PDB file of C-alpha atoms in Angstrom:
ATOM      1  CA  MET A   1      -3.830  -9.830  19.771  1.00  0.00           C
ATOM      2  CA  VAL A   2      -0.061 -10.136  20.169  1.00  0.00           C
ATOM      3  CA  ARG A   3       1.771 -11.001  16.957  1.00  0.00           C
ATOM      4  CA  LYS A   4       4.443 -13.696  16.984  1.00  0.00           C
ATOM      5  CA  ALA A   5       7.246 -14.179  14.484  1.00  0.00           C
ATOM      6  CA  GLY A   6       6.546 -16.948  12.000  1.00  0.00           C
ATOM      7  CA  VAL A   7       2.798 -16.988  12.688  1.00  0.00           C
ATOM      8  CA  PRO A   8       0.679 -15.518   9.879  1.00  0.00           C
ATOM      9  CA  HIS A   9      -2.074 -13.115  10.899  1.00  0.00           C
ATOM     10  CA  PRO A  10      -5.606 -14.287  10.021  1.00  0.00           C
ATOM     11  CA  ARG A  11      -6.790 -12.974   6.674  1.00  0.00           C
ATOM     12  CA  LEU A  12      -9.550 -10.408   6.517  1.00  0.00           C
ATOM     13  CA  PRO A  13     -12.670 -11.981   4.961  1.00  0.00           C
ATOM     14  CA  LEU A  14     -13.326 -10.907   1.390  1.00  0.00           C
ATOM     15  CA  PRO A  15     -15.956  -8.228   0.792  1.00  0.00           C
ATOM     16  CA  ALA A  16     -19.270  -9.286  -0.741  1.00  0.00           C
ATOM     17  CA  ALA A  17     -19.098  -9.910  -4.479  1.00  0.00           C
ATOM     18  CA  GLY A  18     -19.145  -6.636  -6.404  1.00  0.00           C
ATOM     19  CA  GLN A  19     -18.373  -4.615  -3.280  1.00  0.00           C
ATOM     20  CA  GLY A  20     -15.122  -2.946  -2.391  1.00  0.00           C
ATOM     21  CA  ASP A  21     -13.568  -3.113   1.035  1.00  0.00           C
ATOM     22  CA  ASP A  22     -14.725  -0.829   3.810  1.00  0.00           C
ATOM     23  CA  LEU A  23     -11.427   1.039   4.067  1.00  0.00           C
ATOM     24  CA  ALA A  24     -11.882   1.845   7.776  1.00  0.00           C
ATOM     25  CA  VAL A  25     -12.278  -1.888   8.501  1.00  0.00           C
ATOM     26  CA  PHE A  26      -9.291  -2.664   6.274  1.00  0.00           C
ATOM     27  CA  GLN A  27      -7.184  -0.045   8.087  1.00  0.00           C
ATOM     28  CA  ARG A  28      -8.072  -1.536  11.498  1.00  0.00           C
ATOM     29  CA  TRP A  29      -7.152  -5.034  10.252  1.00  0.00           C
ATOM     30  CA  LEU A  30      -3.922  -3.644   8.766  1.00  0.00           C
ATOM     31  CA  GLY A  31      -2.950  -2.208  12.162  1.00  0.00           C
ATOM     32  CA  GLU A  32      -3.448  -5.656  13.721  1.00  0.00           C
ATOM     33  CA  ALA A  33      -1.694  -7.556  10.917  1.00  0.00           C
ATOM     34  CA  ILE A  34       1.255  -5.139  10.715  1.00  0.00           C
ATOM     35  CA  PRO A  35       1.708  -3.538  14.162  1.00  0.00           C
ATOM     36  CA  LEU A  36       4.007  -0.816  12.784  1.00  0.00           C
ATOM     37  CA  VAL A  37       0.989   0.673  10.968  1.00  0.00           C
ATOM     38  CA  ARG A  38      -0.433   1.868  14.302  1.00  0.00           C
ATOM     39  CA  GLN A  39       2.663   4.074  14.751  1.00  0.00           C
ATOM     40  CA  LEU A  40       2.712   5.711  11.311  1.00  0.00           C
ATOM     41  CA  GLY A  41       0.132   8.459  11.871  1.00  0.00           C
ATOM     42  CA  LEU A  42      -2.257   7.158   9.212  1.00  0.00           C
ATOM     43  CA  ASN A  43      -5.468   9.195   9.507  1.00  0.00           C
ATOM     44  CA  GLY A  44      -7.396   7.493   6.753  1.00  0.00           C
ATOM     45  CA  MET A  45      -7.363   6.106   3.267  1.00  0.00           C
ATOM     46  CA  ALA A  46      -9.607   6.608   0.257  1.00  0.00           C
ATOM     47  CA  TRP A  47      -9.792   5.745  -3.406  1.00  0.00           C
ATOM     48  CA  GLN A  48      -9.582   8.660  -5.847  1.00  0.00           C
ATOM     49  CA  GLY A  49     -10.066   7.025  -9.219  1.00  0.00           C
ATOM     50  CA  ASP A  50      -7.268   4.461  -9.615  1.00  0.00           C
ATOM     51  CA  ALA A  51      -5.218   6.072  -6.831  1.00  0.00           C
ATOM     52  CA  LEU A  52      -5.190   4.922  -3.225  1.00  0.00           C
ATOM     53  CA  VAL A  53      -4.643   8.018  -1.065  1.00  0.00           C
ATOM     54  CA  TRP A  54      -3.507   8.174   2.548  1.00  0.00           C
ATOM     55  CA  ASN A  55      -3.523  11.172   4.871  1.00  0.00           C
ATOM     56  CA  LEU A  56      -0.699  11.056   7.416  1.00  0.00           C
ATOM     57  CA  GLU A  57       0.521  13.034  10.392  1.00  0.00           C
ATOM     58  CA  LEU A  58       4.086  14.285  10.421  1.00  0.00           C
ATOM     59  CA  GLU A  59       4.622  14.188  14.206  1.00  0.00           C
ATOM     60  CA  PRO A  60       5.094  10.394  14.627  1.00  0.00           C
ATOM     61  CA  ASN A  61       7.433  10.395  11.629  1.00  0.00           C
ATOM     62  CA  LEU A  62       9.792  13.211  12.651  1.00  0.00           C
ATOM     63  CA  ASN A  63      13.546  12.875  12.363  1.00  0.00           C
ATOM     64  CA  ASP A  64      16.206  14.655  14.404  1.00  0.00           C
ATOM     65  CA  LYS A  65      15.958  17.701  12.102  1.00  0.00           C
ATOM     66  CA  GLY A  66      12.224  18.172  12.661  1.00  0.00           C
ATOM     67  CA  THR A  67      11.264  16.950   9.178  1.00  0.00           C
ATOM     68  CA  GLY A  68       9.933  13.644   7.866  1.00  0.00           C
ATOM     69  CA  PHE A  69      12.174  10.670   8.623  1.00  0.00           C
ATOM     70  CA  GLY A  70      13.205   9.017   5.351  1.00  0.00           C
ATOM     71  CA  GLY A  71      12.840   5.527   6.817  1.00  0.00           C
ATOM     72  CA  SER A  72       9.212   6.163   7.799  1.00  0.00           C
ATOM     73  CA  LEU A  73       8.410   7.736   4.446  1.00  0.00           C
ATOM     74  CA  THR A  74       9.990   4.821   2.593  1.00  0.00           C
ATOM     75  CA  ALA A  75       8.084   2.300   4.719  1.00  0.00           C
ATOM     76  CA  GLN A  76       4.838   4.154   4.038  1.00  0.00           C
ATOM     77  CA  ALA A  77       5.489   4.241   0.283  1.00  0.00           C
ATOM     78  CA  THR A  78       6.196   0.505   0.253  1.00  0.00           C
ATOM     79  CA  LEU A  79       3.155  -0.263   2.396  1.00  0.00           C
ATOM     80  CA  ILE A  80       0.669   1.807   0.396  1.00  0.00           C
ATOM     81  CA  GLY A  81       1.738  -0.133  -2.719  1.00  0.00           C
ATOM     82  CA  TRP A  82       1.187  -3.410  -0.892  1.00  0.00           C
ATOM     83  CA  CYS A  83      -2.246  -2.142   0.182  1.00  0.00           C
ATOM     84  CA  TRP A  84      -3.133  -0.987  -3.348  1.00  0.00           C
ATOM     85  CA  THR A  85      -2.321  -4.426  -4.744  1.00  0.00           C
ATOM     86  CA  THR A  86      -4.020  -6.309  -1.903  1.00  0.00           C
ATOM     87  CA  LEU A  87      -7.200  -4.217  -2.162  1.00  0.00           C
ATOM     88  CA  TRP A  88      -7.218  -4.587  -5.961  1.00  0.00           C
ATOM     89  CA  LEU A  89      -7.024  -8.371  -5.597  1.00  0.00           C
ATOM     90  CA  ARG A  90      -9.699  -8.415  -2.896  1.00  0.00           C
ATOM     91  CA  SER A  91     -12.076  -6.426  -5.117  1.00  0.00           C
ATOM     92  CA  ARG A  92     -11.790  -9.329  -7.573  1.00  0.00           C
ATOM     93  CA  GLY A  93     -12.454 -12.000  -4.949  1.00  0.00           C
ATOM     94  CA  LEU A  94      -8.813 -13.081  -4.722  1.00  0.00           C
ATOM     95  CA  LEU A  95      -6.922 -13.835  -1.508  1.00  0.00           C
ATOM     96  CA  GLN A  96      -3.337 -14.054  -2.743  1.00  0.00           C
ATOM     97  CA  ASP A  97      -0.194 -12.942  -1.004  1.00  0.00           C
ATOM     98  CA  VAL A  98       1.561  -9.800  -2.200  1.00  0.00           C
ATOM     99  CA  VAL A  99       5.240  -8.988  -1.708  1.00  0.00           C
ATOM    100  CA  VAL A 100       7.358  -6.084  -2.846  1.00  0.00           C
ATOM    101  CA  ALA A 101      10.061  -7.289  -5.253  1.00  0.00           C
ATOM    102  CA  THR A 102      11.923  -4.015  -5.788  1.00  0.00           C
ATOM    103  CA  ALA A 103      11.467  -0.469  -4.565  1.00  0.00           C
ATOM    104  CA  SER A 104      13.183   2.850  -5.083  1.00  0.00           C
ATOM    105  CA  GLN A 105      12.600   6.398  -3.971  1.00  0.00           C
ATOM    106  CA  ARG A 106      13.778   9.937  -4.600  1.00  0.00           C
ATOM    107  CA  PHE A 107      13.554  12.555  -1.896  1.00  0.00           C
ATOM    108  CA  LEU A 108      12.772  15.904  -3.528  1.00  0.00           C
ATOM    109  CA  ALA A 109      11.987  18.237  -0.618  1.00  0.00           C
ATOM    110  CA  PRO A 110      11.791  18.008   3.177  1.00  0.00           C
ATOM    111  CA  VAL A 111       8.435  17.032   4.639  1.00  0.00           C
ATOM    112  CA  THR A 112       7.533  19.826   7.056  1.00  0.00           C
ATOM    113  CA  ALA A 113       3.771  19.354   7.564  1.00  0.00           C
ATOM    114  CA  ASP A 114       1.120  16.652   7.650  1.00  0.00           C
ATOM    115  CA  TYR A 115       1.058  15.036   4.244  1.00  0.00           C
ATOM    116  CA  ARG A 116      -0.767  13.047   1.579  1.00  0.00           C
ATOM    117  CA  LEU A 117       0.601   9.885  -0.023  1.00  0.00           C
ATOM    118  CA  GLU A 118      -0.827   8.689  -3.330  1.00  0.00           C
ATOM    119  CA  CYS A 119      -0.314   5.339  -5.066  1.00  0.00           C
ATOM    120  CA  LEU A 120      -1.370   4.317  -8.547  1.00  0.00           C
ATOM    121  CA  PRO A 121      -0.205   2.106 -11.411  1.00  0.00           C
ATOM    122  CA  ARG A 122       2.791   3.432 -13.347  1.00  0.00           C
ATOM    123  CA  ASP A 123       1.088   2.417 -16.589  1.00  0.00           C
ATOM    124  CA  ALA A 124      -2.642   2.659 -17.273  1.00  0.00           C
ATOM    125  CA  GLU A 125      -2.499  -0.874 -18.726  1.00  0.00           C
ATOM    126  CA  GLY A 126      -0.801  -2.278 -15.600  1.00  0.00           C
ATOM    127  CA  PRO A 127      -3.940  -3.630 -13.920  1.00  0.00           C
ATOM    128  CA  ARG A 128      -5.141  -5.285 -17.144  1.00  0.00           C
ATOM    129  CA  GLY A 129      -1.737  -6.905 -17.629  1.00  0.00           C
ATOM    130  CA  LEU A 130      -1.727  -8.126 -14.038  1.00  0.00           C
ATOM    131  CA  GLN A 131      -5.214  -9.608 -14.501  1.00  0.00           C
ATOM    132  CA  GLU A 132      -4.102 -11.396 -17.671  1.00  0.00           C
ATOM    133  CA  ARG A 133      -1.081 -12.917 -15.909  1.00  0.00           C
ATOM    134  CA  LEU A 134      -3.216 -13.999 -12.973  1.00  0.00           C
ATOM    135  CA  ASP A 135      -5.696 -15.629 -15.361  1.00  0.00           C
ATOM    136  CA  THR A 136      -2.997 -17.493 -17.298  1.00  0.00           C
ATOM    137  CA  LYS A 137      -0.267 -18.162 -14.708  1.00  0.00           C
ATOM    138  CA  GLY A 138      -1.969 -17.688 -11.348  1.00  0.00           C
ATOM    139  CA  LYS A 139       0.633 -15.063 -10.410  1.00  0.00           C
ATOM    140  CA  GLY A 140       1.822 -11.708 -11.698  1.00  0.00           C
ATOM    141  CA  ARG A 141       3.465  -8.348 -11.063  1.00  0.00           C
ATOM    142  CA  ILE A 142       2.537  -4.707 -11.234  1.00  0.00           C
ATOM    143  CA  VAL A 143       4.630  -1.548 -10.994  1.00  0.00           C
ATOM    144  CA  LEU A 144       3.116   1.183  -8.830  1.00  0.00           C
ATOM    145  CA  VAL A 145       4.238   4.761  -8.221  1.00  0.00           C
ATOM    146  CA  GLN A 146       3.879   6.636  -4.970  1.00  0.00           C
ATOM    147  CA  ARG A 147       3.964  10.412  -4.566  1.00  0.00           C
ATOM    148  CA  LEU A 148       4.090  12.240  -1.263  1.00  0.00           C
ATOM    149  CA  TYR A 149       2.837  15.830  -1.015  1.00  0.00           C
ATOM    150  CA  ALA A 150       3.139  18.214   1.940  1.00  0.00           C
ATOM    151  CA  ASN A 151       1.422  21.580   1.486  1.00  0.00           C
ATOM    152  CA  ASP A 152       1.009  20.693  -2.207  1.00  0.00           C
ATOM    153  CA  THR A 153       4.796  20.334  -2.607  1.00  0.00           C
ATOM    154  CA  LEU A 154       5.972  17.043  -4.097  1.00  0.00           C
ATOM    155  CA  CYS A 155       8.470  15.775  -1.504  1.00  0.00           C
ATOM    156  CA  LEU A 156       8.975  12.123  -2.466  1.00  0.00           C
ATOM    157  CA  GLU A 157       8.559  10.008  -5.580  1.00  0.00           C
ATOM    158  CA  ALA A 158       8.807   6.256  -5.227  1.00  0.00           C
ATOM    159  CA  GLU A 159       8.226   3.200  -7.358  1.00  0.00           C
ATOM    160  CA  GLY A 160       7.663  -0.408  -6.395  1.00  0.00           C
ATOM    161  CA  ASP A 161       7.341  -3.667  -8.282  1.00  0.00           C
ATOM    162  CA  TYR A 162       4.761  -5.787  -6.444  1.00  0.00           C
ATOM    163  CA  ALA A 163       4.534  -9.535  -7.009  1.00  0.00           C
ATOM    164  CA  VAL A 164       1.303 -11.447  -6.521  1.00  0.00           C
ATOM    165  CA  LEU A 165       2.198 -14.979  -5.456  1.00  0.00           C
ATOM    166  CA  PRO A 166       0.281 -18.065  -6.603  1.00  0.00           C
ATOM    167  CA  ALA A 167      -2.729 -18.902  -4.483  1.00  0.00           C
ATOM    168  CA  PRO A 168      -2.071 -21.721  -2.018  1.00  0.00           C
ATOM    169  CA  PRO A 169      -3.648 -25.063  -2.881  1.00  0.00           C
ATOM    170  CA  SER A 170      -7.136 -25.470  -1.464  1.00  0.00           C
ATOM    171  CA  ALA A 171      -7.265 -27.433   1.743  1.00  0.00           C
TER     172      ALA A 171
END
């Protein structure tokens, strides 16, 4: 399917009640919905407790110095936060749009090998607060942190504020 500007990609159907997403299916849909994803070297995603974890290849993300390109790493950090929030909503039977409101990052060391990117709520109470705002206002926000490790060295710390938009009116 060729994507066109201004045309939303069809939503992935929700998982069965009480079931989480099949992350391999979600990753395939993500690559269709956001074509850039197919170029990022994403080898897989998994939940580890409250953290969404991606394994990524360095080679498609190299810069001119032979290390990780900051633009790719920043895009990946932003995207994993979007995925965390989207998957969290989907696990609750909600199909609401998610956007990043603010994002920041600190580069701590060069990325010189394949790497792992982790995303989790900044505050343990973040998901509960988001659920309360969704229940009362139909929209909400959550702050997520992302950490990138190459050979167990912390190379990047990022933070994003993700907004969950109100659900569209039923047709």
